[in-house]
Structures are given as structure tokens and as C-alpha cells.
């Protein structure tokens, strides 16, 4: 059920060009905006109902949904991929509007009292992990009490958010600089307006942030038709293909080989045949926080205006950010406990579960997917769907 909470926000609008110059907001809204950086890609796909337009991530998420659990180590692995944990999820419980419906303080134990009375009574952050004692599902939900923690920016400060998502303190200098940047010379074209932000608007803003050059303008003026998906190429029935094998030999990690089916005329990859190591890495993208993706790609993602949001978190002074730890959570968000791959090619850190509780967690590795050797090549050539959608 959607939250009924709302946040009032003031806008300065260029009424002649139907564009928002900036939105003025306080801590409540800015914390929500910055919290987008902490969301795993799989969580973004989930809250946007598989319409995130984040490349092919929607397809990857749907592939995991359709994948039979017999191809995974445990049933819990599927839950970990479809409901990835967010490092800042406990913090984000205090957001005035929280779009992530994950229960960050929920952990699961075996329902048998005998198992929990043993010396090694383990609990899991993923529901339906397998108990090491009786091999039954760990589905008894427990919770723990969180510490008193603060979010991302300090209270008592007004911020301006430009239409292209630059967040700055609302100083005269910043406002004049923005007016100059937008080439506004006649202030008579400007008008103050007000907007109530509910959960619906937060979700809409997240979606526009991923595709639009002016997300705030699109949100206020309901410009949902300004950005269109790039056309997808389709491969004809009779186009010739060739098979290649590629191996990663450039990093210090052990190389992973995959077999590619390639259209030799267009040099486009039709599909890939890979083992569990590669698929574990591919599926783990769903657990990758947006802020970590931006960092890995050096703030050059090409995804809407997320890079501007990231730079804003970088540029905020210590007078505005709660702490350097808060900044670190935004700029280098960690994976949830035990959500990483053994072959950590991206060099991502995981949360240490013992930092917040005295709890021990037990979760199996992400996924081991069996590759079906008998592939119908004609079907692969004719279709351009996700690699994992069909077996």
C-alpha cells in the first residue's frame, strides 16, 4: 500500500519555456533524492515494475524471476537476487517517503527450537536459506533493534535542485549562477509554484532520473513522452553466424571463458554460452548499488542524470553533509552481507554483519546455473530476447 505521506516543495518555473529552473527543498526531500544512490539495481527494477529502462537490467531481473530454482544453489539465492539488500536500508527506514519495501532488520532462523539451542545457531538475512543442522528452510522471522542513526544531509538547511539534478545549498550565489547558466535574463518569465511530493512522485522522479536530461521539469510538467527507448535490432532468419571464444586475461582475477554466437556480417553478438562463474557475475549486477555503478564507470554512465546526483554528493561541504561516513555510503555503497561473488572482479566491498549486530549469518553463494548444452540455434538467431529467458 502506498504511503500517504507528502512533502511540500517550492519550484521556480520558467513559464515561457515550460521548464523548472530549480526546486527548493529541505532535508526530507534531499535525503530521499540521495537515497537513490544506495539502491541496488535489482531494487530499482523491482520498485519500477521492471520498467527502469536501465539497459537490459529489466530483462536480467525477469530472467531470474523465470529461472527454475533447481538451477540455483538454494531457494534463498533467488530471493537475494530479486530482493537485494541495501547497505543504507536501515537508515532509509527514517526517510519521510521510503520506496524500498525491503525489511532491512528482518533475519531468519530455523523454526526448530532444537537447531537454535545448539552452539552454532545461525540466522540468515535471506528467507528460506537452508539450516545446516536439519536441512530445513530457515523461515522464522526475527528482528533486531537499530541504533539511533542519522541520514545524509543536515537539518535546517534549504537546498536547490536544478532540473538536471545538481543539488546545492540555496545561497544567492548558487541561484544567480544557475539563472545565468540557463540564460535567463528577464525575471518576469519566472514564477514560483508549489508541488506536493508523494510516493508516486518519488517513483516518477526516479524513473525520469534514469532517462531524462531534465528530470525535475519532466516530473512537474508530466513530460513522460520526451524520452524514447532506442530501437532494437532484429536478426533475420538466414543471416550467417560464427562462434568465438573470449577470455578475460587483463585483470588479476582468474580469467572466465565464454562462447559467443556472432553474426559475422554485422559483428553483433546473438547469445553467449557460459558456465556458472560468468552467470554468478552477471546475476550479481542486480545486487550492485547505483552509486557503486557510477563510481566504477567514473561518473560517465550515460544513464539520465544520475552522474550529476553523484557529483552533488561529492561536492557537498561538511557543513551540509551529516558526516563523511554518510558521504561514503552514497559514493561507495557496499553490497549486502554475503551478496558478493567469490570472483570479485569489480572489487566491491560487502557489509560486515557484525558491525551492526552480534548476529552470525549463513547464506549460500549467489547462483549456480546449469547450462543446457542442446541449444536450438535457429530459435536463438530468430529471437533477440534475454539470454536466460528460455531454456
mmCIF file of C-alpha atoms in Angstrom:
data_model
loop_
_atom_site.group_PDB
_atom_site.id
_atom_site.type_symbol
_atom_site.label_atom_id
_atom_site.label_comp_id
_atom_site.label_asym_id
_atom_site.label_seq_id
_atom_site.Cartn_x
_atom_site.Cartn_y
_atom_site.Cartn_z
ATOM 1 C CA UNK A 1 0.000 0.000 0.000
ATOM 2 C CA UNK A 2 1.412 3.390 -0.998
ATOM 3 C CA UNK A 3 2.458 5.800 1.723
ATOM 4 C CA UNK A 4 0.088 8.732 2.299
ATOM 5 C CA UNK A 5 2.925 10.997 3.434
ATOM 6 C CA UNK A 6 3.676 14.101 1.375
ATOM 7 C CA UNK A 7 6.459 16.671 1.196
ATOM 8 C CA UNK A 8 5.779 20.248 0.097
ATOM 9 C CA UNK A 9 8.279 21.625 -2.405
ATOM 10 C CA UNK A 10 8.653 25.094 -3.915
ATOM 11 C CA UNK A 11 9.564 25.436 -7.602
ATOM 12 C CA UNK A 12 10.892 28.322 -9.643
ATOM 13 C CA UNK A 13 9.446 27.884 -13.124
ATOM 14 C CA UNK A 14 10.285 29.475 -16.468
ATOM 15 C CA UNK A 15 6.678 29.800 -17.624
ATOM 16 C CA UNK A 16 7.586 30.808 -21.196
ATOM 17 C CA UNK A 17 9.659 27.682 -21.860
ATOM 18 C CA UNK A 18 7.673 25.361 -19.570
ATOM 19 C CA UNK A 19 10.707 24.297 -17.612
ATOM 20 C CA UNK A 20 11.681 24.144 -13.958
ATOM 21 C CA UNK A 21 14.681 26.306 -13.111
ATOM 22 C CA UNK A 22 15.086 24.729 -9.703
ATOM 23 C CA UNK A 23 13.199 23.138 -6.857
ATOM 24 C CA UNK A 24 13.750 24.345 -3.307
ATOM 25 C CA UNK A 25 13.575 21.664 -0.645
ATOM 26 C CA UNK A 26 14.801 20.778 2.807
ATOM 27 C CA UNK A 27 16.416 17.706 4.305
ATOM 28 C CA UNK A 28 13.360 15.456 3.911
ATOM 29 C CA UNK A 29 13.370 15.588 0.119
ATOM 30 C CA UNK A 30 17.147 15.777 -0.402
ATOM 31 C CA UNK A 31 17.688 12.662 1.714
ATOM 32 C CA UNK A 32 15.169 10.824 -0.469
ATOM 33 C CA UNK A 33 16.938 12.004 -3.615
ATOM 34 C CA UNK A 34 20.373 10.926 -2.387
ATOM 35 C CA UNK A 35 18.989 7.587 -1.195
ATOM 36 C CA UNK A 36 18.589 6.608 -4.863
ATOM 37 C CA UNK A 37 22.386 6.151 -4.968
ATOM 38 C CA UNK A 38 22.176 3.400 -2.346
ATOM 39 C CA UNK A 39 19.549 1.319 -4.158
ATOM 40 C CA UNK A 40 20.768 -1.926 -5.764
ATOM 41 C CA UNK A 41 19.911 -2.169 -9.458
ATOM 42 C CA UNK A 42 17.579 -5.091 -8.737
ATOM 43 C CA UNK A 43 15.693 -2.989 -6.188
ATOM 44 C CA UNK A 44 15.295 -0.194 -8.754
ATOM 45 C CA UNK A 45 13.901 -2.674 -11.273
ATOM 46 C CA UNK A 46 11.526 -4.046 -8.638
ATOM 47 C CA UNK A 47 10.101 -0.718 -7.439
ATOM 48 C CA UNK A 48 9.666 0.460 -11.046
ATOM 49 C CA UNK A 49 7.862 -2.747 -12.024
ATOM 50 C CA UNK A 50 10.566 -3.856 -14.490
ATOM 51 C CA UNK A 51 10.305 -0.578 -16.399
ATOM 52 C CA UNK A 52 13.555 1.010 -15.221
ATOM 53 C CA UNK A 53 14.997 1.310 -18.776
ATOM 54 C CA UNK A 54 18.416 0.584 -17.220
ATOM 55 C CA UNK A 55 19.795 -1.062 -20.329
ATOM 56 C CA UNK A 56 18.957 -4.774 -20.208
ATOM 57 C CA UNK A 57 18.736 -4.982 -16.410
ATOM 58 C CA UNK A 58 14.949 -5.348 -16.611
ATOM 59 C CA UNK A 59 15.464 -8.410 -18.835
ATOM 60 C CA UNK A 60 18.045 -9.822 -16.441
ATOM 61 C CA UNK A 61 15.673 -9.388 -13.490
ATOM 62 C CA UNK A 62 12.863 -11.101 -15.376
ATOM 63 C CA UNK A 63 15.241 -13.910 -16.326
ATOM 64 C CA UNK A 64 15.929 -14.594 -12.651
ATOM 65 C CA UNK A 65 12.188 -14.496 -11.925
ATOM 66 C CA UNK A 66 11.589 -17.183 -14.547
ATOM 67 C CA UNK A 67 14.635 -19.288 -13.703
ATOM 68 C CA UNK A 68 13.743 -22.594 -12.041
ATOM 69 C CA UNK A 69 15.205 -22.793 -8.533
ATOM 70 C CA UNK A 70 16.768 -26.179 -9.373
ATOM 71 C CA UNK A 71 19.410 -24.211 -11.276
ATOM 72 C CA UNK A 72 20.305 -22.245 -8.126
ATOM 73 C CA UNK A 73 22.221 -23.341 -5.053
ATOM 74 C CA UNK A 74 19.200 -22.738 -2.810
ATOM 75 C CA UNK A 75 15.777 -21.134 -2.934
ATOM 76 C CA UNK A 76 17.236 -18.278 -0.872
ATOM 77 C CA UNK A 77 19.555 -17.346 -3.755
ATOM 78 C CA UNK A 78 16.598 -16.332 -5.884
ATOM 79 C CA UNK A 79 15.228 -14.144 -3.113
ATOM 80 C CA UNK A 80 18.648 -12.495 -2.711
ATOM 81 C CA UNK A 81 18.700 -11.530 -6.385
ATOM 82 C CA UNK A 82 15.085 -10.374 -6.654
ATOM 83 C CA UNK A 83 15.087 -8.541 -3.293
ATOM 84 C CA UNK A 84 18.705 -7.384 -2.864
ATOM 85 C CA UNK A 85 19.703 -5.823 0.446
ATOM 86 C CA UNK A 86 20.635 -2.160 0.568
ATOM 87 C CA UNK A 87 23.525 -1.065 2.809
ATOM 88 C CA UNK A 88 21.602 2.050 3.805
ATOM 89 C CA UNK A 89 18.240 0.294 4.138
ATOM 90 C CA UNK A 90 18.191 0.634 7.920
ATOM 91 C CA UNK A 91 18.995 4.339 7.588
ATOM 92 C CA UNK A 92 16.339 4.729 4.915
ATOM 93 C CA UNK A 93 13.640 3.469 7.270
ATOM 94 C CA UNK A 94 13.727 7.041 8.604
ATOM 95 C CA UNK A 95 13.069 8.632 5.204
ATOM 96 C CA UNK A 96 9.797 10.514 5.153
ATOM 97 C CA UNK A 97 8.926 8.576 1.981
ATOM 98 C CA UNK A 98 10.735 5.257 1.550
ATOM 99 C CA UNK A 99 10.126 3.458 -1.752
ATOM 100 C CA UNK A 100 12.235 0.406 -0.869
ATOM 101 C CA UNK A 101 9.925 -2.171 0.695
ATOM 102 C CA UNK A 102 12.754 -4.449 1.848
ATOM 103 C CA UNK A 103 12.660 -5.333 5.543
ATOM 104 C CA UNK A 104 16.267 -4.448 6.431
ATOM 105 C CA UNK A 105 16.113 -5.643 10.032
ATOM 106 C CA UNK A 106 14.415 -8.934 9.237
ATOM 107 C CA UNK A 107 16.542 -12.048 9.681
ATOM 108 C CA UNK A 108 15.517 -15.680 9.558
ATOM 109 C CA UNK A 109 16.218 -18.658 11.779
ATOM 110 C CA UNK A 110 15.240 -22.294 11.698
ATOM 111 C CA UNK A 111 11.772 -22.873 13.117
ATOM 112 C CA UNK A 112 13.003 -25.887 15.087
ATOM 113 C CA UNK A 113 13.971 -24.943 18.632
ATOM 114 C CA UNK A 114 16.497 -27.776 18.770
ATOM 115 C CA UNK A 115 18.544 -26.193 15.981
ATOM 116 C CA UNK A 116 18.675 -22.806 17.687
ATOM 117 C CA UNK A 117 19.643 -24.331 21.012
ATOM 118 C CA UNK A 118 22.845 -25.725 19.524
ATOM 119 C CA UNK A 119 26.191 -23.995 19.895
ATOM 120 C CA UNK A 120 26.112 -22.830 16.265
ATOM 121 C CA UNK A 121 22.644 -21.348 15.913
ATOM 122 C CA UNK A 122 22.896 -19.412 12.682
ATOM 123 C CA UNK A 123 20.466 -16.968 11.133
ATOM 124 C CA UNK A 124 20.196 -15.663 7.588
ATOM 125 C CA UNK A 125 19.391 -12.315 6.018
ATOM 126 C CA UNK A 126 17.687 -14.227 3.185
ATOM 127 C CA UNK A 127 14.450 -16.082 3.762
ATOM 128 C CA UNK A 128 14.411 -19.840 3.091
ATOM 129 C CA UNK A 129 18.147 -20.409 3.411
ATOM 130 C CA UNK A 130 18.919 -23.979 4.419
ATOM 131 C CA UNK A 131 19.589 -24.800 8.064
ATOM 132 C CA UNK A 132 22.956 -26.557 8.392
ATOM 133 C CA UNK A 133 21.611 -28.808 11.156
ATOM 134 C CA UNK A 134 18.289 -30.161 9.892
ATOM 135 C CA UNK A 135 18.461 -29.010 6.233
ATOM 136 C CA UNK A 136 15.013 -27.408 6.550
ATOM 137 C CA UNK A 137 14.180 -23.874 5.383
ATOM 138 C CA UNK A 138 15.038 -21.033 7.733
ATOM 139 C CA UNK A 139 11.766 -19.098 7.607
ATOM 140 C CA UNK A 140 11.138 -17.985 11.199
ATOM 141 C CA UNK A 141 11.396 -14.197 11.077
ATOM 142 C CA UNK A 142 13.306 -12.299 13.747
ATOM 143 C CA UNK A 143 14.154 -8.615 14.041
ATOM 144 C CA UNK A 144 16.801 -6.573 15.804
ATOM 145 C CA UNK A 145 16.715 -3.083 17.231
ATOM 146 C CA UNK A 146 18.608 -0.476 15.243
ATOM 147 C CA UNK A 147 20.865 2.198 16.616
ATOM 148 C CA UNK A 148 19.934 5.868 16.589
ATOM 149 C CA UNK A 149 21.499 6.987 13.300
ATOM 150 C CA UNK A 150 21.175 9.997 11.013
ATOM 151 C CA UNK A 151 20.587 10.160 7.281
ATOM 152 C CA UNK A 152 22.614 12.082 4.693
ATOM 153 C CA UNK A 153 22.285 15.874 4.896
ATOM 154 C CA UNK A 154 21.938 18.189 7.855
ATOM 155 C CA UNK A 155 18.661 19.659 9.010
ATOM 156 C CA UNK A 156 17.942 23.386 8.980
ATOM 157 C CA UNK A 157 19.425 23.959 5.510
ATOM 158 C CA UNK A 158 17.496 24.779 2.335
ATOM 159 C CA UNK A 159 18.729 23.215 -0.896
ATOM 160 C CA UNK A 160 18.109 23.924 -4.556
ATOM 161 C CA UNK A 161 17.812 21.067 -7.028
ATOM 162 C CA UNK A 162 18.279 22.114 -10.631
ATOM 163 C CA UNK A 163 16.182 20.476 -13.316
ATOM 164 C CA UNK A 164 19.212 18.406 -14.334
ATOM 165 C CA UNK A 165 19.758 17.255 -10.708
ATOM 166 C CA UNK A 166 22.546 19.376 -9.323
ATOM 167 C CA UNK A 167 21.946 19.688 -5.571
ATOM 168 C CA UNK A 168 23.416 22.719 -3.777
ATOM 169 C CA UNK A 169 22.687 24.830 -0.691
ATOM 170 C CA UNK A 170 20.185 27.590 -1.528
ATOM 171 C CA UNK A 171 22.616 30.513 -1.480
ATOM 172 C CA UNK A 172 22.273 33.708 -3.523
ATOM 173 C CA UNK A 173 25.472 32.854 -5.379
ATOM 174 C CA UNK A 174 24.243 29.403 -6.398
ATOM 175 C CA UNK A 175 20.852 30.747 -7.522
ATOM 176 C CA UNK A 176 22.363 33.555 -9.621
ATOM 177 C CA UNK A 177 24.844 31.124 -11.155
ATOM 178 C CA UNK A 178 22.004 28.797 -12.122
ATOM 179 C CA UNK A 179 19.964 31.618 -13.697
ATOM 180 C CA UNK A 180 22.998 32.606 -15.740
ATOM 181 C CA UNK A 181 23.640 29.010 -16.775
ATOM 182 C CA UNK A 182 20.053 28.710 -18.030
ATOM 183 C CA UNK A 183 20.378 32.030 -19.893
ATOM 184 C CA UNK A 184 17.508 33.693 -18.018
ATOM 185 C CA UNK A 185 17.820 37.466 -18.428
ATOM 186 C CA UNK A 186 14.229 38.572 -17.884
ATOM 187 C CA UNK A 187 12.989 37.663 -14.415
ATOM 188 C CA UNK A 188 9.402 38.393 -15.446
ATOM 189 C CA UNK A 189 9.306 34.940 -17.070
ATOM 190 C CA UNK A 190 9.876 33.350 -13.655
ATOM 191 C CA UNK A 191 7.093 32.235 -11.361
ATOM 192 C CA UNK A 192 7.003 30.467 -8.010
ATOM 193 C CA UNK A 193 4.856 27.365 -7.851
ATOM 194 C CA UNK A 194 4.320 24.612 -5.325
ATOM 195 C CA UNK A 195 4.136 20.858 -5.600
ATOM 196 C CA UNK A 196 3.293 18.076 -3.169
ATOM 197 C CA UNK A 197 5.627 15.094 -3.381
ATOM 198 C CA UNK A 198 4.112 11.724 -2.529
ATOM 199 C CA UNK A 199 5.398 8.189 -3.098
ATOM 200 C CA UNK A 200 4.003 8.327 -6.630
ATOM 201 C CA UNK A 201 6.100 11.405 -7.452
ATOM 202 C CA UNK A 202 9.223 9.887 -5.869
ATOM 203 C CA UNK A 203 8.901 6.816 -8.093
ATOM 204 C CA UNK A 204 8.238 9.006 -11.131
ATOM 205 C CA UNK A 205 11.313 11.106 -10.354
ATOM 206 C CA UNK A 206 13.493 8.003 -10.004
ATOM 207 C CA UNK A 207 12.302 6.783 -13.384
ATOM 208 C CA UNK A 208 12.901 10.161 -15.064
ATOM 209 C CA UNK A 209 16.313 10.410 -13.376
ATOM 210 C CA UNK A 210 17.361 7.291 -15.287
ATOM 211 C CA UNK A 211 16.322 8.512 -18.745
ATOM 212 C CA UNK A 212 15.837 12.270 -18.880
ATOM 213 C CA UNK A 213 18.118 15.277 -19.194
ATOM 214 C CA UNK A 214 15.678 17.380 -17.109
ATOM 215 C CA UNK A 215 14.002 15.045 -14.598
ATOM 216 C CA UNK A 216 12.512 17.774 -12.379
ATOM 217 C CA UNK A 217 10.936 19.559 -15.359
ATOM 218 C CA UNK A 218 9.522 16.251 -16.589
ATOM 219 C CA UNK A 219 8.140 15.498 -13.138
ATOM 220 C CA UNK A 220 6.321 18.821 -12.769
ATOM 221 C CA UNK A 221 5.067 19.190 -16.343
ATOM 222 C CA UNK A 222 4.391 15.448 -16.756
ATOM 223 C CA UNK A 223 6.701 15.179 -19.755
ATOM 224 C CA UNK A 224 6.756 11.407 -19.883
ATOM 225 C CA UNK A 225 6.905 11.158 -23.672
ATOM 226 C CA UNK A 226 10.121 13.113 -24.249
ATOM 227 C CA UNK A 227 12.432 10.132 -23.927
ATOM 228 C CA UNK A 228 12.027 7.026 -26.058
ATOM 229 C CA UNK A 229 13.753 3.682 -25.951
ATOM 230 C CA UNK A 230 16.396 3.142 -28.604
ATOM 231 C CA UNK A 231 15.149 0.857 -31.406
ATOM 232 C CA UNK A 232 16.204 -2.743 -31.057
ATOM 233 C CA UNK A 233 17.872 -4.518 -33.947
ATOM 234 C CA UNK A 234 16.440 -7.822 -35.067
ATOM 235 C CA UNK A 235 18.389 -10.566 -36.775
ATOM 236 C CA UNK A 236 16.969 -12.131 -39.907
ATOM 237 C CA UNK A 237 16.425 -15.848 -40.298
ATOM 238 C CA UNK A 238 19.138 -16.523 -42.822
ATOM 239 C CA UNK A 239 21.939 -14.310 -41.571
ATOM 240 C CA UNK A 240 25.181 -16.235 -41.139
ATOM 241 C CA UNK A 241 26.743 -16.693 -37.719
ATOM 242 C CA UNK A 242 30.123 -17.669 -36.366
ATOM 243 C CA UNK A 243 31.249 -18.869 -32.944
ATOM 244 C CA UNK A 244 34.061 -17.260 -30.933
ATOM 245 C CA UNK A 245 35.505 -17.919 -27.517
ATOM 246 C CA UNK A 246 36.557 -14.904 -25.451
ATOM 247 C CA UNK A 247 38.541 -14.949 -22.217
ATOM 248 C CA UNK A 248 39.275 -12.227 -19.681
ATOM 249 C CA UNK A 249 43.061 -12.123 -19.322
ATOM 250 C CA UNK A 250 43.584 -8.442 -18.489
ATOM 251 C CA UNK A 251 42.750 -8.401 -14.788
ATOM 252 C CA UNK A 252 44.438 -10.023 -11.827
ATOM 253 C CA UNK A 253 41.405 -12.239 -11.315
ATOM 254 C CA UNK A 254 41.200 -15.657 -12.874
ATOM 255 C CA UNK A 255 40.003 -15.478 -16.463
ATOM 256 C CA UNK A 256 36.484 -16.571 -17.400
ATOM 257 C CA UNK A 257 35.849 -18.022 -20.848
ATOM 258 C CA UNK A 258 32.540 -17.730 -22.670
ATOM 259 C CA UNK A 259 31.485 -18.963 -26.088
ATOM 260 C CA UNK A 260 29.826 -16.344 -28.290
ATOM 261 C CA UNK A 261 27.441 -16.780 -31.181
ATOM 262 C CA UNK A 262 28.149 -13.849 -33.526
ATOM 263 C CA UNK A 263 26.579 -12.564 -36.719
ATOM 264 C CA UNK A 264 29.699 -12.333 -38.875
ATOM 265 C CA UNK A 265 28.158 -9.777 -41.256
ATOM 266 C CA UNK A 266 27.153 -7.238 -38.592
ATOM 267 C CA UNK A 267 29.644 -8.432 -35.942
ATOM 268 C CA UNK A 268 26.838 -8.422 -33.373
ATOM 269 C CA UNK A 269 26.626 -10.944 -30.567
ATOM 270 C CA UNK A 270 23.459 -13.042 -30.665
ATOM 271 C CA UNK A 271 23.965 -15.004 -27.478
ATOM 272 C CA UNK A 272 26.618 -16.441 -25.201
ATOM 273 C CA UNK A 273 27.206 -19.846 -23.670
ATOM 274 C CA UNK A 274 28.809 -19.597 -20.254
ATOM 275 C CA UNK A 275 29.400 -21.505 -17.057
ATOM 276 C CA UNK A 276 28.322 -20.700 -13.524
ATOM 277 C CA UNK A 277 31.221 -18.308 -12.797
ATOM 278 C CA UNK A 278 30.141 -15.913 -15.532
ATOM 279 C CA UNK A 279 26.454 -16.195 -14.660
ATOM 280 C CA UNK A 280 27.164 -15.528 -10.992
ATOM 281 C CA UNK A 281 28.851 -12.270 -12.006
ATOM 282 C CA UNK A 282 26.048 -11.372 -14.418
ATOM 283 C CA UNK A 283 23.308 -12.058 -11.873
ATOM 284 C CA UNK A 284 25.252 -10.175 -9.206
ATOM 285 C CA UNK A 285 24.700 -6.948 -11.189
ATOM 286 C CA UNK A 286 21.206 -6.974 -9.657
ATOM 287 C CA UNK A 287 22.795 -6.543 -6.221
ATOM 288 C CA UNK A 288 25.088 -3.695 -7.360
ATOM 289 C CA UNK A 289 24.138 -0.331 -5.780
ATOM 290 C CA UNK A 290 23.595 2.543 -8.211
ATOM 291 C CA UNK A 291 26.283 4.639 -6.506
ATOM 292 C CA UNK A 292 28.835 1.847 -6.932
ATOM 293 C CA UNK A 293 27.958 1.537 -10.619
ATOM 294 C CA UNK A 294 28.538 5.273 -11.107
ATOM 295 C CA UNK A 295 31.861 5.033 -9.263
ATOM 296 C CA UNK A 296 33.030 2.034 -11.313
ATOM 297 C CA UNK A 297 32.191 3.867 -14.553
ATOM 298 C CA UNK A 298 33.963 7.022 -13.341
ATOM 299 C CA UNK A 299 30.810 9.179 -13.331
ATOM 300 C CA UNK A 300 30.311 8.551 -17.048
ATOM 301 C CA UNK A 301 27.401 6.133 -17.071
ATOM 302 C CA UNK A 302 25.284 7.793 -19.753
ATOM 303 C CA UNK A 303 22.272 6.996 -17.554
ATOM 304 C CA UNK A 304 19.982 10.020 -17.362
ATOM 305 C CA UNK A 305 21.269 12.459 -14.760
ATOM 306 C CA UNK A 306 22.497 10.013 -12.125
ATOM 307 C CA UNK A 307 26.084 11.228 -12.590
ATOM 308 C CA UNK A 308 25.017 14.754 -11.584
ATOM 309 C CA UNK A 309 23.377 13.391 -8.437
ATOM 310 C CA UNK A 310 26.586 11.541 -7.581
ATOM 311 C CA UNK A 311 28.720 14.654 -8.152
ATOM 312 C CA UNK A 312 26.384 16.634 -5.907
ATOM 313 C CA UNK A 313 27.022 14.203 -3.054
ATOM 314 C CA UNK A 314 30.756 14.530 -3.734
ATOM 315 C CA UNK A 315 30.673 18.325 -3.704
ATOM 316 C CA UNK A 316 28.603 18.952 -0.565
ATOM 317 C CA UNK A 317 30.684 20.511 2.193
ATOM 318 C CA UNK A 318 30.974 19.106 5.696
ATOM 319 C CA UNK A 319 28.661 21.910 6.790
ATOM 320 C CA UNK A 320 25.867 20.283 4.783
ATOM 321 C CA UNK A 321 26.567 16.539 4.868
ATOM 322 C CA UNK A 322 25.893 14.688 8.134
ATOM 323 C CA UNK A 323 29.324 13.033 8.160
ATOM 324 C CA UNK A 324 31.998 11.598 5.909
ATOM 325 C CA UNK A 325 30.510 8.194 6.688
ATOM 326 C CA UNK A 326 27.201 9.412 5.235
ATOM 327 C CA UNK A 327 29.045 10.576 2.113
ATOM 328 C CA UNK A 328 30.828 7.227 1.840
ATOM 329 C CA UNK A 329 27.507 5.360 1.959
ATOM 330 C CA UNK A 330 26.347 7.443 -1.028
ATOM 331 C CA UNK A 331 29.555 7.385 -3.081
ATOM 332 C CA UNK A 332 30.795 3.861 -2.295
ATOM 333 C CA UNK A 333 27.766 1.881 -1.102
ATOM 334 C CA UNK A 334 28.610 -1.670 -0.092
ATOM 335 C CA UNK A 335 26.920 -4.897 -1.072
ATOM 336 C CA UNK A 336 24.659 -6.562 1.446
ATOM 337 C CA UNK A 337 26.207 -9.268 3.677
ATOM 338 C CA UNK A 338 27.210 -12.313 1.584
ATOM 339 C CA UNK A 339 25.877 -10.789 -1.639
ATOM 340 C CA UNK A 340 29.288 -10.732 -3.325
ATOM 341 C CA UNK A 341 30.768 -13.211 -5.785
ATOM 342 C CA UNK A 342 33.820 -15.301 -4.966
ATOM 343 C CA UNK A 343 35.355 -13.954 -8.183
ATOM 344 C CA UNK A 344 35.141 -10.295 -7.164
ATOM 345 C CA UNK A 345 36.127 -8.735 -10.485
ATOM 346 C CA UNK A 346 34.621 -5.340 -9.611
ATOM 347 C CA UNK A 347 36.430 -5.235 -6.242
ATOM 348 C CA UNK A 348 33.269 -4.389 -4.291
ATOM 349 C CA UNK A 349 33.111 -4.454 -0.508
ATOM 350 C CA UNK A 350 30.395 -6.196 1.475
ATOM 351 C CA UNK A 351 28.815 -5.071 4.726
ATOM 352 C CA UNK A 352 30.285 -6.794 7.743
ATOM 353 C CA UNK A 353 27.167 -8.079 9.565
ATOM 354 C CA UNK A 354 28.972 -7.994 12.897
ATOM 355 C CA UNK A 355 29.398 -4.225 12.677
ATOM 356 C CA UNK A 356 25.710 -3.693 13.455
ATOM 357 C CA UNK A 357 24.695 -6.762 15.437
ATOM 358 C CA UNK A 358 26.193 -9.715 17.261
ATOM 359 C CA UNK A 359 24.497 -11.968 14.744
ATOM 360 C CA UNK A 360 26.085 -14.589 12.517
ATOM 361 C CA UNK A 361 24.621 -15.011 9.059
ATOM 362 C CA UNK A 362 24.593 -18.006 6.776
ATOM 363 C CA UNK A 363 23.745 -17.631 3.097
ATOM 364 C CA UNK A 364 24.900 -19.780 0.209
ATOM 365 C CA UNK A 365 26.705 -18.336 -2.804
ATOM 366 C CA UNK A 366 24.555 -16.385 -5.239
ATOM 367 C CA UNK A 367 23.804 -18.777 -8.035
ATOM 368 C CA UNK A 368 24.981 -21.833 -9.889
ATOM 369 C CA UNK A 369 23.095 -22.098 -13.152
ATOM 370 C CA UNK A 370 23.280 -25.248 -15.220
ATOM 371 C CA UNK A 371 23.864 -24.579 -18.901
ATOM 372 C CA UNK A 372 21.724 -26.661 -21.195
ATOM 373 C CA UNK A 373 24.010 -27.927 -23.945
ATOM 374 C CA UNK A 374 21.349 -28.641 -26.564
ATOM 375 C CA UNK A 375 20.556 -25.123 -27.780
ATOM 376 C CA UNK A 376 18.226 -24.620 -30.719
ATOM 377 C CA UNK A 377 20.345 -22.250 -32.781
ATOM 378 C CA UNK A 378 17.536 -21.372 -35.174
ATOM 379 C CA UNK A 379 15.460 -20.038 -32.288
ATOM 380 C CA UNK A 380 18.419 -18.082 -30.929
ATOM 381 C CA UNK A 381 19.091 -16.474 -34.304
ATOM 382 C CA UNK A 382 15.457 -15.505 -34.842
ATOM 383 C CA UNK A 383 14.901 -14.046 -31.391
ATOM 384 C CA UNK A 384 16.694 -11.220 -29.620
ATOM 385 C CA UNK A 385 15.353 -11.856 -26.124
ATOM 386 C CA UNK A 386 17.288 -12.193 -22.905
ATOM 387 C CA UNK A 387 19.915 -14.923 -22.760
ATOM 388 C CA UNK A 388 18.373 -16.578 -19.707
ATOM 389 C CA UNK A 389 14.684 -16.297 -20.509
ATOM 390 C CA UNK A 390 14.404 -19.629 -22.272
ATOM 391 C CA UNK A 391 15.978 -22.997 -21.824
#
